Short mmCIF file of N, CA and C and ligand atoms in Angstrom, two decimals:
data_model
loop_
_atom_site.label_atom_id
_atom_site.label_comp_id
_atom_site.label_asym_id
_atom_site.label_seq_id
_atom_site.Cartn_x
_atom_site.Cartn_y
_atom_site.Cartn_z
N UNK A 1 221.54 -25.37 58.89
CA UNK A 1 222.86 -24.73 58.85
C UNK A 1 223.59 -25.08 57.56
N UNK A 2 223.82 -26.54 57.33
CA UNK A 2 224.32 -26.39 56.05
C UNK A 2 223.47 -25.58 54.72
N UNK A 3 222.17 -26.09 54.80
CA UNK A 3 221.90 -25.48 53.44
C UNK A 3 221.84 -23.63 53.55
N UNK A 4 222.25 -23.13 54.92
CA UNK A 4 222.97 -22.04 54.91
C UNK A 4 224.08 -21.59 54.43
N UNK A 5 225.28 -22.34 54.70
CA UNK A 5 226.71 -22.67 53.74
C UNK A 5 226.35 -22.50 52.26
N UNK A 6 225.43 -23.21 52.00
CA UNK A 6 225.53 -23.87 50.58
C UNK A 6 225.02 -22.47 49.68
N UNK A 7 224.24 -22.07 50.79
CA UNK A 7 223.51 -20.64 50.05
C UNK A 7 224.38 -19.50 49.63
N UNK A 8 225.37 -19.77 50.61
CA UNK A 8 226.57 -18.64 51.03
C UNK A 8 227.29 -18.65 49.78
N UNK A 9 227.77 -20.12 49.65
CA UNK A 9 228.86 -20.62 49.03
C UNK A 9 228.54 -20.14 47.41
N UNK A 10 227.28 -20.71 46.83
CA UNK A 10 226.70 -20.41 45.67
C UNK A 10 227.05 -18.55 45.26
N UNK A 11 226.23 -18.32 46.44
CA UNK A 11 226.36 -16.60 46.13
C UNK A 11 227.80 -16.06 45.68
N UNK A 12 228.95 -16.70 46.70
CA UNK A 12 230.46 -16.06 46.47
C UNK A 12 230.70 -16.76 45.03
N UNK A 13 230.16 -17.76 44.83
CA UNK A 13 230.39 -18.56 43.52
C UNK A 13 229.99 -17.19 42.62
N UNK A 14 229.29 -17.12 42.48
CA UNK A 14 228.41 -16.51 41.67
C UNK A 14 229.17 -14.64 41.52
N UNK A 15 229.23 -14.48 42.29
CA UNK A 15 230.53 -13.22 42.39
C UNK A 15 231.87 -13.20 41.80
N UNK A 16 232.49 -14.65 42.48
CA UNK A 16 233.65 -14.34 41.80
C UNK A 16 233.83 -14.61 40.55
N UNK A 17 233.14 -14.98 39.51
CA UNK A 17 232.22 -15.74 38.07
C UNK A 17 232.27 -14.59 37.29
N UNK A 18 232.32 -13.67 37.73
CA UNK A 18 232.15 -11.97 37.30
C UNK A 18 233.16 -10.92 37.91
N UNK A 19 233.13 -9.93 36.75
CA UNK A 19 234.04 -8.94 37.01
C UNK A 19 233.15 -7.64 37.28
N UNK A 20 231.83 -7.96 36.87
CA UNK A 20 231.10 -7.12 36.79
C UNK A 20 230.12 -5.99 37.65
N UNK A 21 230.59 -6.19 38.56
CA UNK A 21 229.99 -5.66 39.88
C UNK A 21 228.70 -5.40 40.43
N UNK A 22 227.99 -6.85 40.13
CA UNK A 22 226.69 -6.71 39.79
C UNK A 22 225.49 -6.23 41.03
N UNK A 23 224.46 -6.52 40.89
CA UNK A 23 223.40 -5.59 41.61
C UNK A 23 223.00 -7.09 42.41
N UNK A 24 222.11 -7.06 43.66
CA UNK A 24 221.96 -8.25 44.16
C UNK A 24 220.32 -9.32 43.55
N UNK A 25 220.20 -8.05 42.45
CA UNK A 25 219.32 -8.83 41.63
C UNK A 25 219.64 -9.70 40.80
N UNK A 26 220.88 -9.17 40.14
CA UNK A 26 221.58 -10.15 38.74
C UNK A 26 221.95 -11.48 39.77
N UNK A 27 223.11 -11.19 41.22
CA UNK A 27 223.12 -12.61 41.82
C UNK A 27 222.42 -13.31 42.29
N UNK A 28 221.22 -12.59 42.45
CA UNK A 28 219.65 -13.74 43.04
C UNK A 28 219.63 -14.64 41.20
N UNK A 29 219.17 -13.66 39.91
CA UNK A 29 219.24 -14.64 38.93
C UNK A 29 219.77 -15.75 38.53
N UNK A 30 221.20 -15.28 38.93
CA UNK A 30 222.69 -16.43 38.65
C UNK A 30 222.31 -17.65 39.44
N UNK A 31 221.87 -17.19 41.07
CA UNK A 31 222.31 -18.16 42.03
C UNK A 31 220.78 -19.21 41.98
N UNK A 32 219.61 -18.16 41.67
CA UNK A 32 218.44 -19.32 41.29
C UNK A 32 218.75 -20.40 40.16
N UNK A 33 219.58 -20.00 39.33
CA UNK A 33 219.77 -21.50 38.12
C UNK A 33 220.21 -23.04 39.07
N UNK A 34 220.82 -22.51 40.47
CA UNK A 34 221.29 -23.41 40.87
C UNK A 34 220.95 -23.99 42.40
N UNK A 35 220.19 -23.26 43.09
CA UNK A 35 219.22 -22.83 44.15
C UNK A 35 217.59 -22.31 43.52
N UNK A 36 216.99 -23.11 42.43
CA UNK A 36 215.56 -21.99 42.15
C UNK A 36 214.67 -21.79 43.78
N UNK A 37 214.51 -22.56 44.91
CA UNK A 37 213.63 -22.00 45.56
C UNK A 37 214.13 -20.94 46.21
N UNK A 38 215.41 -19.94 46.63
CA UNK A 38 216.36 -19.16 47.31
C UNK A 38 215.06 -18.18 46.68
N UNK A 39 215.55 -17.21 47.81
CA UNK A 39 214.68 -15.55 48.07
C UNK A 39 215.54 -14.88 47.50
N UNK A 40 215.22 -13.49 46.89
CA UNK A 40 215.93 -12.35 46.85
C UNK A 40 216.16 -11.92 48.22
N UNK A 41 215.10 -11.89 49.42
CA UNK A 41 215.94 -11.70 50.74
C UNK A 41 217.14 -12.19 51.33
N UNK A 42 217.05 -13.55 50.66
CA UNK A 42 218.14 -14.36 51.55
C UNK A 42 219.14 -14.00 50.94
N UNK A 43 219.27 -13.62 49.34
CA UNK A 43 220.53 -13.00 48.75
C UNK A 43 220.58 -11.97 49.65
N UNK A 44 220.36 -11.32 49.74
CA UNK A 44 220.41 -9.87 50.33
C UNK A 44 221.10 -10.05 51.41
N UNK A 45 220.61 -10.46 52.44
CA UNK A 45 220.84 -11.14 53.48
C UNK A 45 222.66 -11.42 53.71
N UNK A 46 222.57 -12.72 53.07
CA UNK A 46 224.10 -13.24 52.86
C UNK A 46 224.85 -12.26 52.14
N UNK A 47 224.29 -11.42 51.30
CA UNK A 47 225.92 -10.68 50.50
C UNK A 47 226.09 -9.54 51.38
N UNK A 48 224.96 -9.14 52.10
CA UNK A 48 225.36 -8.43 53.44
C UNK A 48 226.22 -8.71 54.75
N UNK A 49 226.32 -10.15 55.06
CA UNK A 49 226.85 -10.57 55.70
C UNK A 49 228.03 -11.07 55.19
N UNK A 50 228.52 -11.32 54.17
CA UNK A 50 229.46 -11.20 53.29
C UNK A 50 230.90 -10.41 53.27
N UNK A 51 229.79 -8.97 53.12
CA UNK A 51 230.17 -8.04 53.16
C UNK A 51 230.58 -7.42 55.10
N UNK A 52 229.83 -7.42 55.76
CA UNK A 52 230.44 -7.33 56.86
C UNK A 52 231.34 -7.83 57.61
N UNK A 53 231.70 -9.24 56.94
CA UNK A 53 232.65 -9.76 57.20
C UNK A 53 233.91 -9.99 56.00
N UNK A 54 233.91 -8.80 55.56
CA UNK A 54 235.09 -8.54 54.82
C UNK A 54 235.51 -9.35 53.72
N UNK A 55 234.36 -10.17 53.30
CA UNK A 55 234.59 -11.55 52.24
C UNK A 55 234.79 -10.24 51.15
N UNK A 56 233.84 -9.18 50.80
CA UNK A 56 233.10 -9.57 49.63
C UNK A 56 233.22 -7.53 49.97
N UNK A 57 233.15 -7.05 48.94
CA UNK A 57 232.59 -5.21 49.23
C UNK A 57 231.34 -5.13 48.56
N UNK A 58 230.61 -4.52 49.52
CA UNK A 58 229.43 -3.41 49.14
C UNK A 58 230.01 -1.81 48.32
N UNK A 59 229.12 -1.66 47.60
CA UNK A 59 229.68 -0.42 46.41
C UNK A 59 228.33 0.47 46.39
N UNK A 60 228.55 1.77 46.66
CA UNK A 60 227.35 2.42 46.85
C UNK A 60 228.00 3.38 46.04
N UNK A 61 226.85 3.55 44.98
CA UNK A 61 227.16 4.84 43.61
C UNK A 61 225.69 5.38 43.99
N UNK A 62 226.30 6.52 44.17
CA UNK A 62 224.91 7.81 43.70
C UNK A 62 223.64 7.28 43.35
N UNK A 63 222.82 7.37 44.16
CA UNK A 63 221.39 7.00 43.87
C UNK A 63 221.11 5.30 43.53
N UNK A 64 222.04 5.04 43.29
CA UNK A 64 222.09 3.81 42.31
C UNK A 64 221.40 2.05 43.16
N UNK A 65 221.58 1.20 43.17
CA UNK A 65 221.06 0.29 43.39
C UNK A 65 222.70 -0.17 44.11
N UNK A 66 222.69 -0.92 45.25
CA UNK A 66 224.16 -1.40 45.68
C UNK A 66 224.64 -2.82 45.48
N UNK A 67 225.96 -2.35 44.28
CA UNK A 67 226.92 -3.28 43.64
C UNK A 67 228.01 -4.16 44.36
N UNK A 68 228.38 -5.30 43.60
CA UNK A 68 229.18 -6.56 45.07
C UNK A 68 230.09 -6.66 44.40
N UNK A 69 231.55 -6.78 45.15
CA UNK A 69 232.31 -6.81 44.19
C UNK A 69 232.94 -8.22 45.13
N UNK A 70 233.71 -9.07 44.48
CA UNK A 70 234.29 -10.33 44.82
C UNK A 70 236.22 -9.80 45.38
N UNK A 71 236.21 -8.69 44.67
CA UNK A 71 237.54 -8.38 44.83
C UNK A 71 237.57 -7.09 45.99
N UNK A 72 238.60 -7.33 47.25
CA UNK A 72 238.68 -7.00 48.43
C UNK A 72 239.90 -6.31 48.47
N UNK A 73 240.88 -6.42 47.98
CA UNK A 73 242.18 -5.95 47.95
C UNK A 73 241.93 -3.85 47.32
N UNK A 74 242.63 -3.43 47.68
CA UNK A 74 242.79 -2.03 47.14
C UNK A 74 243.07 -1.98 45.67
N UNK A 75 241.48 -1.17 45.74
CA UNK A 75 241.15 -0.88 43.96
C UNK A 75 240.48 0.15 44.26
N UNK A 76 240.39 0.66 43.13
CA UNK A 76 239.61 1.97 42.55
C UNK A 76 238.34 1.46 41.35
N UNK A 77 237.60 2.05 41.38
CA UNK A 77 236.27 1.97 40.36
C UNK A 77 235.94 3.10 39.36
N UNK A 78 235.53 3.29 38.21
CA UNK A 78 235.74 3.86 37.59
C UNK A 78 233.70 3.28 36.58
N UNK A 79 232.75 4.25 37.10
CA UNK A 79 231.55 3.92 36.96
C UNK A 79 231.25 4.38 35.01
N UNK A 80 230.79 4.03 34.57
CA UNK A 80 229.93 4.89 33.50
C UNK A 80 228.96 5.15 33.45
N UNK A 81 228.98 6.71 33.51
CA UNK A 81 227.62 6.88 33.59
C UNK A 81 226.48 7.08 32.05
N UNK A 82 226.88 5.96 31.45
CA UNK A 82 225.87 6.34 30.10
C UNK A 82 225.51 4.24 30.63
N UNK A 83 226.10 3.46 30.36
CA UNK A 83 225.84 1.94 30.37
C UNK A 83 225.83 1.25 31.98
N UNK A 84 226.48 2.53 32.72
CA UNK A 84 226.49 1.82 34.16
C UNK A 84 226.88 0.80 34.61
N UNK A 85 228.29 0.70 33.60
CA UNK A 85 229.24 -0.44 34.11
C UNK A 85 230.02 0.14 35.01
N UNK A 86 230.42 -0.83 35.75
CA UNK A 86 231.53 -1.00 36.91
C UNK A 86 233.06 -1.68 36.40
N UNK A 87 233.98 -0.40 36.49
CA UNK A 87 235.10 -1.08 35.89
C UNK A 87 236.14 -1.14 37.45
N UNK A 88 236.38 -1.98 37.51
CA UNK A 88 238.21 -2.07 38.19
C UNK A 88 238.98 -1.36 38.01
N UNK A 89 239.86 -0.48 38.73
CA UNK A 89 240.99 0.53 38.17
C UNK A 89 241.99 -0.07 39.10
N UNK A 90 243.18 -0.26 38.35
CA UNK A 90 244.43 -0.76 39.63
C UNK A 90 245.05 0.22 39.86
N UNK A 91 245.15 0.94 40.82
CA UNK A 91 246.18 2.33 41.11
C UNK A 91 246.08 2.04 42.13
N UNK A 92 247.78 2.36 42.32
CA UNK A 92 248.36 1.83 44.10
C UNK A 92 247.91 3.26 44.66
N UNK A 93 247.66 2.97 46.23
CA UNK A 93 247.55 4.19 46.88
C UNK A 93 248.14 5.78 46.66
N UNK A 94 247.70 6.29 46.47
CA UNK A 94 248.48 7.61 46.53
C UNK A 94 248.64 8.68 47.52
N UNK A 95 250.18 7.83 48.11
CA UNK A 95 250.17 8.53 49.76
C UNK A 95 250.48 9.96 49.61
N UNK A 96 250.87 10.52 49.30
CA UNK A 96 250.90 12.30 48.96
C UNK A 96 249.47 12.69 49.16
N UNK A 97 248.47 12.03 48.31
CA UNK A 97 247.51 12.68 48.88
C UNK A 97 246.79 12.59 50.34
N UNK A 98 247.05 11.60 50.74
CA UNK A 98 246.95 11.30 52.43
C UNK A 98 247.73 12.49 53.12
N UNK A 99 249.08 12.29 52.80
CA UNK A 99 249.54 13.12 53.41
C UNK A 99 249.48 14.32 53.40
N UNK A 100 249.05 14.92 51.58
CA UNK A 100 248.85 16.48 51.90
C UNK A 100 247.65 17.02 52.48
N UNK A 101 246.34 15.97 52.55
CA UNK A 101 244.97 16.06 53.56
C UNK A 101 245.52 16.09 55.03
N UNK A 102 246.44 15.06 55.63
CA UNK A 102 247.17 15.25 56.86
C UNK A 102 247.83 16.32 57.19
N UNK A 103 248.39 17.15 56.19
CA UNK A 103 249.12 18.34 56.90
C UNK A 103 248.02 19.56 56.48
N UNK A 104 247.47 19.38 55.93
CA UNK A 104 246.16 20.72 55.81
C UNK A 104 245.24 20.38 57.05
N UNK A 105 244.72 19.31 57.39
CA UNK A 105 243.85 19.36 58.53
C UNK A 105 244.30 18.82 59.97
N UNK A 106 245.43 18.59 60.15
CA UNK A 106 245.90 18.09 61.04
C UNK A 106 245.54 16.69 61.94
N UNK A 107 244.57 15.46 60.57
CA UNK A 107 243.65 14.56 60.67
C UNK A 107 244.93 13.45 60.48
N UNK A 108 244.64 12.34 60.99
CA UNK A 108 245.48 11.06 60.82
C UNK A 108 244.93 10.17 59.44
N UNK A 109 244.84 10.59 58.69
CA UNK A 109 244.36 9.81 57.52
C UNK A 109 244.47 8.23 57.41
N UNK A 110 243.54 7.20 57.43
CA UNK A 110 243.98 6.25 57.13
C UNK A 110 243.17 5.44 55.74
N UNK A 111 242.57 5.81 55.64
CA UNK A 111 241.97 5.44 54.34
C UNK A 111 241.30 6.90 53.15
N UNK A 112 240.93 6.27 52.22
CA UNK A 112 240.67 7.20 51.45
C UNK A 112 239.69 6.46 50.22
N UNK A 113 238.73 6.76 49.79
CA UNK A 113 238.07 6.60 48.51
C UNK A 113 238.34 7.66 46.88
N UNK A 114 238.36 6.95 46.44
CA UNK A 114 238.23 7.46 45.28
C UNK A 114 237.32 7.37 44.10
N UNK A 115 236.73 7.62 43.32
CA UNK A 115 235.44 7.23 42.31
C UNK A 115 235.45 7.99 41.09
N UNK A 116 235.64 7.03 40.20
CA UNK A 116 236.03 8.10 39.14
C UNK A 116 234.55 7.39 37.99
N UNK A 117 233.87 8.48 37.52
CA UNK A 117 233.35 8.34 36.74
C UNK A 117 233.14 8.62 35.24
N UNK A 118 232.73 8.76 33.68
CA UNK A 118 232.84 9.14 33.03
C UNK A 118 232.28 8.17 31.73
N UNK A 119 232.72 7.82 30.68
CA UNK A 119 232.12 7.33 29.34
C UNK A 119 232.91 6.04 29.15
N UNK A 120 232.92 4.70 29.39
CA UNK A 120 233.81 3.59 28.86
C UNK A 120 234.24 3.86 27.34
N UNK A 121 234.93 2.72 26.99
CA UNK A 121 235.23 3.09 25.87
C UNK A 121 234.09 2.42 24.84
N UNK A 122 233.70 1.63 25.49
CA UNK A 122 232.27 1.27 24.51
C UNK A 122 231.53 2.11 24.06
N UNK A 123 230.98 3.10 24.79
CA UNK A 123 229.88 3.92 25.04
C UNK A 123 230.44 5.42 24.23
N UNK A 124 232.06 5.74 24.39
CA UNK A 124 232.80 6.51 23.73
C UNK A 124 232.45 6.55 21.98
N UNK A 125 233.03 5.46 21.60
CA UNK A 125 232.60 4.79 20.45
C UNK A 125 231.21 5.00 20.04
N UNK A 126 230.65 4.54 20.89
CA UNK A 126 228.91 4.74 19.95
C UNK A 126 228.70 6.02 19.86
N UNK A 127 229.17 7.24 21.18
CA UNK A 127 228.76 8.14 20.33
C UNK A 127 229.66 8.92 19.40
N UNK A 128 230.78 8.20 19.36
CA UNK A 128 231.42 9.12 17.87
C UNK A 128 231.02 8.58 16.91
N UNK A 129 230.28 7.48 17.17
CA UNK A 129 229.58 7.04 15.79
C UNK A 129 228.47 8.06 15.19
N UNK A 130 227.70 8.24 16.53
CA UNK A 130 226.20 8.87 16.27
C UNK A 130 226.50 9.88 15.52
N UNK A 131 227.85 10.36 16.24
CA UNK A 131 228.17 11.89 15.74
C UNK A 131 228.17 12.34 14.46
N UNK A 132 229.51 11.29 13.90
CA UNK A 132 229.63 11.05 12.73
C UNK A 132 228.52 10.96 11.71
N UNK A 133 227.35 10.21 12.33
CA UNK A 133 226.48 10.43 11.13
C UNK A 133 225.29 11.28 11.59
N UNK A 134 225.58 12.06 12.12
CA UNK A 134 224.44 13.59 11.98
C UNK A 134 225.01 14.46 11.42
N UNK A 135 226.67 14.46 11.58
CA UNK A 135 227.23 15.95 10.49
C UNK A 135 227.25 15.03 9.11
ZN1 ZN B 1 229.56 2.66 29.07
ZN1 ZN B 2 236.04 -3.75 41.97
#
Protein backbone atom coordinates (compact mmCIF):
# COMPACT_ATOMS: atom_id res chain seq x y z
CA UNK A 1 0.00 0.00 0.00
CA UNK A 2 2.46 2.50 0.67
CA UNK A 3 4.69 1.97 -2.19
CA UNK A 4 1.21 2.53 -3.86
CA UNK A 5 1.05 6.20 -2.37
CA UNK A 6 4.47 6.74 -3.29
CA UNK A 7 3.70 5.75 -6.92
CA UNK A 8 0.69 8.04 -6.85
CA UNK A 9 2.45 10.77 -5.23
CA UNK A 10 5.55 10.77 -7.77
CA UNK A 11 3.10 10.73 -10.75
CA UNK A 12 1.03 14.05 -9.37
CA UNK A 13 4.64 15.24 -8.71
CA UNK A 14 5.50 14.83 -11.98
CA UNK A 15 2.27 16.64 -13.42
CA UNK A 16 2.21 19.42 -11.53
CA UNK A 17 6.24 20.03 -12.65
CA UNK A 18 4.61 20.85 -16.03
CA UNK A 19 2.34 22.98 -17.82
CA UNK A 20 2.51 20.87 -20.56
CA UNK A 21 -0.16 18.48 -20.81
CA UNK A 22 1.74 15.63 -21.34
CA UNK A 23 0.98 12.05 -22.75
CA UNK A 24 1.23 9.15 -20.07
CA UNK A 25 4.37 8.21 -21.80
CA UNK A 26 6.39 11.47 -21.12
CA UNK A 27 5.06 10.81 -17.16
CA UNK A 28 6.11 7.12 -17.12
CA UNK A 29 9.75 8.85 -18.40
CA UNK A 30 9.74 11.65 -15.70
CA UNK A 31 8.46 9.32 -12.96
CA UNK A 32 11.10 6.33 -13.93
CA UNK A 33 14.17 8.84 -13.05
CA UNK A 34 12.76 8.42 -9.70
CA UNK A 35 10.81 5.01 -9.53
CA UNK A 36 13.11 3.11 -12.57
CA UNK A 37 11.36 -0.31 -11.83
CA UNK A 38 7.44 1.40 -12.21
CA UNK A 39 5.39 0.05 -15.44
CA UNK A 40 3.91 2.15 -18.04
CA UNK A 41 0.73 0.18 -16.81
CA UNK A 42 0.90 1.25 -13.44
CA UNK A 43 1.24 4.92 -14.81
CA UNK A 44 -1.69 4.37 -16.65
CA UNK A 45 -3.37 2.90 -14.07
CA UNK A 46 -2.89 5.68 -11.35
CA UNK A 47 -3.37 8.79 -13.71
CA UNK A 48 -6.60 7.04 -14.42
CA UNK A 49 -7.52 6.82 -11.11
CA UNK A 50 -6.38 10.20 -10.62
CA UNK A 51 -8.40 11.27 -12.92
CA UNK A 52 -11.59 9.62 -11.72
CA UNK A 53 -11.21 10.98 -8.74
CA UNK A 54 -11.11 14.44 -9.79
CA UNK A 55 -7.30 15.02 -8.73
CA UNK A 56 -6.04 15.41 -12.07
CA UNK A 57 -8.13 15.74 -15.95
CA UNK A 58 -7.95 13.38 -18.71
CA UNK A 59 -7.83 15.42 -22.21
CA UNK A 60 -8.96 13.60 -25.22
CA UNK A 61 -7.98 15.46 -28.67
CA UNK A 62 -8.96 13.91 -31.91
CA UNK A 63 -7.32 10.77 -32.62
CA UNK A 64 -4.58 11.78 -30.48
CA UNK A 65 -2.91 9.90 -27.60
CA UNK A 66 -4.70 11.06 -23.98
CA UNK A 67 -3.14 14.22 -22.27
CA UNK A 68 -3.07 14.93 -18.10
CA UNK A 69 -3.45 17.99 -17.03
CA UNK A 70 -2.56 18.86 -13.13
CA UNK A 71 -4.91 21.83 -13.38
CA UNK A 72 -8.73 21.04 -12.41
CA UNK A 73 -10.30 24.36 -12.05
CA UNK A 74 -12.24 25.80 -15.30
CA UNK A 75 -10.03 26.27 -18.29
CA UNK A 76 -10.11 26.09 -21.82
CA UNK A 77 -7.30 24.45 -24.14
CA UNK A 78 -6.22 25.72 -27.10
CA UNK A 79 -4.26 22.56 -29.12
CA UNK A 80 -1.75 23.16 -32.09
CA UNK A 81 -2.13 21.43 -34.58
CA UNK A 82 1.35 21.76 -36.41
CA UNK A 83 3.75 21.03 -32.79
CA UNK A 84 0.85 19.54 -30.74
CA UNK A 85 1.20 21.59 -27.84
CA UNK A 86 -1.33 21.94 -25.23
CA UNK A 87 -1.86 25.46 -24.17
CA UNK A 88 -4.08 26.72 -21.10
CA UNK A 89 -6.62 29.39 -22.06
CA UNK A 90 -8.18 31.33 -18.99
CA UNK A 91 -11.70 32.41 -20.09
CA UNK A 92 -14.37 32.58 -17.48
CA UNK A 93 -17.46 30.72 -18.46
CA UNK A 94 -19.56 32.12 -20.97
CA UNK A 95 -23.05 31.93 -19.59
CA UNK A 96 -24.96 33.45 -22.65
CA UNK A 97 -23.87 30.71 -24.37
CA UNK A 98 -25.42 28.18 -21.91
CA UNK A 99 -28.15 30.05 -21.88
CA UNK A 100 -28.78 30.70 -25.52
CA UNK A 101 -28.30 26.52 -26.01
CA UNK A 102 -31.01 26.50 -23.01
CA UNK A 103 -33.57 28.51 -24.67
CA UNK A 104 -33.10 26.92 -28.25
CA UNK A 105 -33.41 23.36 -26.89
CA UNK A 106 -35.23 23.58 -23.93
CA UNK A 107 -32.06 21.44 -22.18
CA UNK A 108 -30.78 22.45 -18.58
CA UNK A 109 -27.26 23.11 -19.50
CA UNK A 110 -24.74 22.54 -16.98
CA UNK A 111 -21.52 22.24 -18.39
CA UNK A 112 -19.99 22.91 -21.61
CA UNK A 113 -16.57 22.22 -23.49
CA UNK A 114 -14.80 24.18 -25.55
CA UNK A 115 -11.50 23.40 -27.81
CA UNK A 116 -9.94 25.69 -29.68
CA UNK A 117 -7.37 24.75 -32.03
CA UNK A 118 -4.97 26.39 -34.53
CA UNK A 119 -0.99 27.52 -35.01
CA UNK A 120 0.94 28.72 -31.56
CA UNK A 121 2.86 31.44 -31.91
CA UNK A 122 5.99 29.45 -32.26
CA UNK A 123 4.94 27.50 -35.10
CA UNK A 124 3.29 30.97 -36.58
CA UNK A 125 6.74 32.33 -36.75
CA UNK A 126 8.48 29.50 -38.41
CA UNK A 127 6.26 29.60 -41.02
CA UNK A 128 6.49 33.27 -41.83
CA UNK A 129 9.89 32.56 -41.84
CA UNK A 130 9.70 29.71 -44.45
CA UNK A 131 7.59 32.02 -46.31
CA UNK A 132 9.70 34.74 -46.39
CA UNK A 133 12.38 32.87 -47.88
CA UNK A 134 10.66 31.12 -50.84
CA UNK A 135 9.33 34.55 -52.27
ZN1 LIG B 1 2.89 24.93 -32.44
ZN1 LIG C 1 -5.02 22.68 -18.95
Amino acid sequence: MIKRTRQKEAILRVLRSTTSHPTAEWVYGEVRKEIPNISLGTVYRNLRQLSERGEILELAFNGGASRFDSRTDTHYHFVCEKCEHVFDIDEPLHKELSESVAQKTGFQVLNYRLEFSGLCKKCLKRRGARKTRVY
